Amino acid sequence: MSGKLHEECGVFGVSTHLDEAAGITYNGLLAMQHRGQEGAGIAVIKGNAILYHKNTGLVNEVFSKDVMEKMPKSNLAVGHVRYSTTGSNTIHNVQPFITEFLTGRLATVHNGNVINAKEIKHHLETCGLDFSATSDSEVISSLIAYKTVKEGSVEEGVVEAAKKLKGAFSLIVLSGTHKIVAIRDANGFRPLCIGKNEYGMAVASESCALDSCGFRLIRDIKPGEMVVIEDGKIIEERICLPKANEGICIFEYVYFARPDSVIDHLSVYEARHHMGRILAREHPVDADIVCGVPDSGLEAAEGYAAESGIKLASGFVKNRYIGRSFIFPTQTQRENAVKLKLNPLGFNIAGKKIVVVDDSIVRGTTSAKLIQNLRNAGAREVHMRISSPPFKHTCHFGTDIDREDNLIANRMSVEEIREQIGADTLGYISIGGLKEACKKCNMNFCTGCFTGDYNIEVGDYLKSDLES
């Protein structure tokens, strides 16, 4: 298994006056490849039909030059990159989900995790609906279609479906009526933002995708808000879900999002830089250099160096052509994968006392290998600093923390973890410090994976008030 956590998905949608919606969406998905590397898909409108292509693999693998040349010319598209936290990694679970119903067709892309999906699926099956996948996203798409038939419009179908969903969902729905409907859950667990250019509008999980496609970030979609886009402009925007305890997943700022993104008014880069500064204040140490673990430890390392006055230096060279470590077929290869991906830069670290800044420690295996590799390269001391608090609890909203006993912080104290990974000292940022680093965000935070206190009651997730 990889030593990092993974977030479920990235979504993108565009309505433009150009006939290049598929290509724009492809570029948007490339910019969000970090959010999901197991599958990708794009759906477009052609006449009254929704046509699509999807498969397992990276974006450029799924959409080869030949595939892109065959994609229909269209001014409407939605797309998705997937990392599976619900459902196995098969083509059946790759999005978009295309759902046909009595009066039309729609394509749905979803980021998050709906915790009452099993209950909803059972209800829809009793109403005669069939399912071919095992993910909560297919259930959401089918529920939207079911409600659209009852309500008479896709907009109201999305609203009524969203009222029945419990958990995290940032959704973009492409309708056969040539509209894009975007909605964010009332808690705002996962990000969703809107951009504009002279040709139309786009919706994406992260603003970096809007930037990459030539759209200017306008704003974030508010928790509980629906936005309807038609012919390249917003035709409706309203808060349609009951007010809830707002709280974006704070790990978006620690690790998931790209540093050039802005989420809910806060620059991800600025947040990580401030995390490093606070780490330096909370856990100072005498050292020669500070180095960050690529990629999401780099900005926090800059902050640590700036606050402490210790020289910032490169400690690792990253091989950007190596995938996640669990793709290697044998345990020996998996163990060697850490050094294949991150090779210590001996010139900078030999004989030095080093502060190593990383975003998290999940199981501890990757950190132990990194530290051992640094010592093998001649490091005199290795002081580990982590820009998130210890992970102790399962995430129910789209992060692959499956079992709490897999988390090293559940089994060991900080001192025991330090000894286990082989560091000279170990310091985690405090929850208060992390919130302080992200204080410019205009929302509260979900910190359930650190504290066990979630923004919604998860103990009752099997219960449902779903009505026919």
PDB file of C-alpha atoms in Angstrom, residues 7 35 111-112 167-171 183-192 205 220-225 241-253 263-264 397 441-446 455-456:
ATOM      1  CA  GLU A   7      -8.932  11.730  -2.202  1.00  0.00           C
ATOM      2  CA  ARG A  35      -7.095  14.060  -7.486  1.00  0.00           C
ATOM      3  CA  ASN A 111     -16.601  14.136  -5.952  1.00  0.00           C
ATOM      4  CA  GLY A 112     -17.113  12.933  -2.384  1.00  0.00           C
ATOM      5  CA  GLY A 167     -22.426  13.004   3.253  1.00  0.00           C
ATOM      6  CA  ALA A 168     -20.086  14.711   0.816  1.00  0.00           C
ATOM      7  CA  PHE A 169     -21.026  15.540  -2.756  1.00  0.00           C
ATOM      8  CA  SER A 170     -19.840  18.120  -5.239  1.00  0.00           C
ATOM      9  CA  LEU A 171     -21.847  17.280  -8.357  1.00  0.00           C
ATOM     10  CA  ILE A 183     -24.437  21.605  -6.670  1.00  0.00           C
ATOM     11  CA  ARG A 184     -22.365  21.361  -3.480  1.00  0.00           C
ATOM     12  CA  ASP A 185     -23.511  19.598  -0.311  1.00  0.00           C
ATOM     13  CA  ALA A 186     -24.760  21.739   2.550  1.00  0.00           C
ATOM     14  CA  ASN A 187     -21.639  21.051   4.650  1.00  0.00           C
ATOM     15  CA  GLY A 188     -19.259  22.007   1.844  1.00  0.00           C
ATOM     16  CA  PHE A 189     -16.983  19.023   2.486  1.00  0.00           C
ATOM     17  CA  ARG A 190     -15.435  19.090  -0.993  1.00  0.00           C
ATOM     18  CA  PRO A 191     -14.546  22.135  -3.129  1.00  0.00           C
ATOM     19  CA  LEU A 192     -16.364  23.344  -6.257  1.00  0.00           C
ATOM     20  CA  SER A 205     -13.122  20.945  -8.234  1.00  0.00           C
ATOM     21  CA  ASP A 220     -16.696  29.143  -5.115  1.00  0.00           C
ATOM     22  CA  ILE A 221     -20.095  27.497  -5.174  1.00  0.00           C
ATOM     23  CA  LYS A 222     -21.483  27.937  -1.677  1.00  0.00           C
ATOM     24  CA  PRO A 223     -22.415  24.982   0.520  1.00  0.00           C
ATOM     25  CA  GLY A 224     -25.982  23.965  -0.334  1.00  0.00           C
ATOM     26  CA  GLU A 225     -26.014  26.052  -3.515  1.00  0.00           C
ATOM     27  CA  LEU A 241     -30.396  22.740   0.714  1.00  0.00           C
ATOM     28  CA  PRO A 242     -31.169  23.265   4.407  1.00  0.00           C
ATOM     29  CA  LYS A 243     -28.398  25.031   6.309  1.00  0.00           C
ATOM     30  CA  ALA A 244     -25.943  22.636   7.961  1.00  0.00           C
ATOM     31  CA  ASN A 245     -22.672  22.725   9.897  1.00  0.00           C
ATOM     32  CA  GLU A 246     -20.324  24.049   7.238  1.00  0.00           C
ATOM     33  CA  GLY A 247     -16.874  22.540   7.166  1.00  0.00           C
ATOM     34  CA  ILE A 248     -14.571  21.902   4.214  1.00  0.00           C
ATOM     35  CA  CYS A 249     -12.150  19.004   4.630  1.00  0.00           C
ATOM     36  CA  ILE A 250      -9.059  20.732   6.011  1.00  0.00           C
ATOM     37  CA  PHE A 251      -6.842  18.109   4.357  1.00  0.00           C
ATOM     38  CA  GLU A 252      -7.609  19.800   1.014  1.00  0.00           C
ATOM     39  CA  TYR A 253      -5.185  22.497   2.164  1.00  0.00           C
ATOM     40  CA  ILE A 263     -10.333  27.231  -2.354  1.00  0.00           C
ATOM     41  CA  ASP A 264     -12.998  29.162  -0.483  1.00  0.00           C
ATOM     42  CA  PHE A 397     -16.459  11.660   3.118  1.00  0.00           C
ATOM     43  CA  CYS A 441     -10.700  30.421   4.542  1.00  0.00           C
ATOM     44  CA  ASN A 442     -14.260  31.755   4.684  1.00  0.00           C
ATOM     45  CA  MET A 443     -15.585  28.452   6.062  1.00  0.00           C
ATOM     46  CA  ASN A 444     -15.181  26.263   9.107  1.00  0.00           C
ATOM     47  CA  PHE A 445     -13.367  22.938   8.788  1.00  0.00           C
ATOM     48  CA  CYS A 446     -14.054  19.237   9.086  1.00  0.00           C
ATOM     49  CA  ASN A 455     -19.779  17.861  10.943  1.00  0.00           C
ATOM     50  CA  ILE A 456     -22.673  15.419  10.633  1.00  0.00           C
TER      51      ILE A 456
END
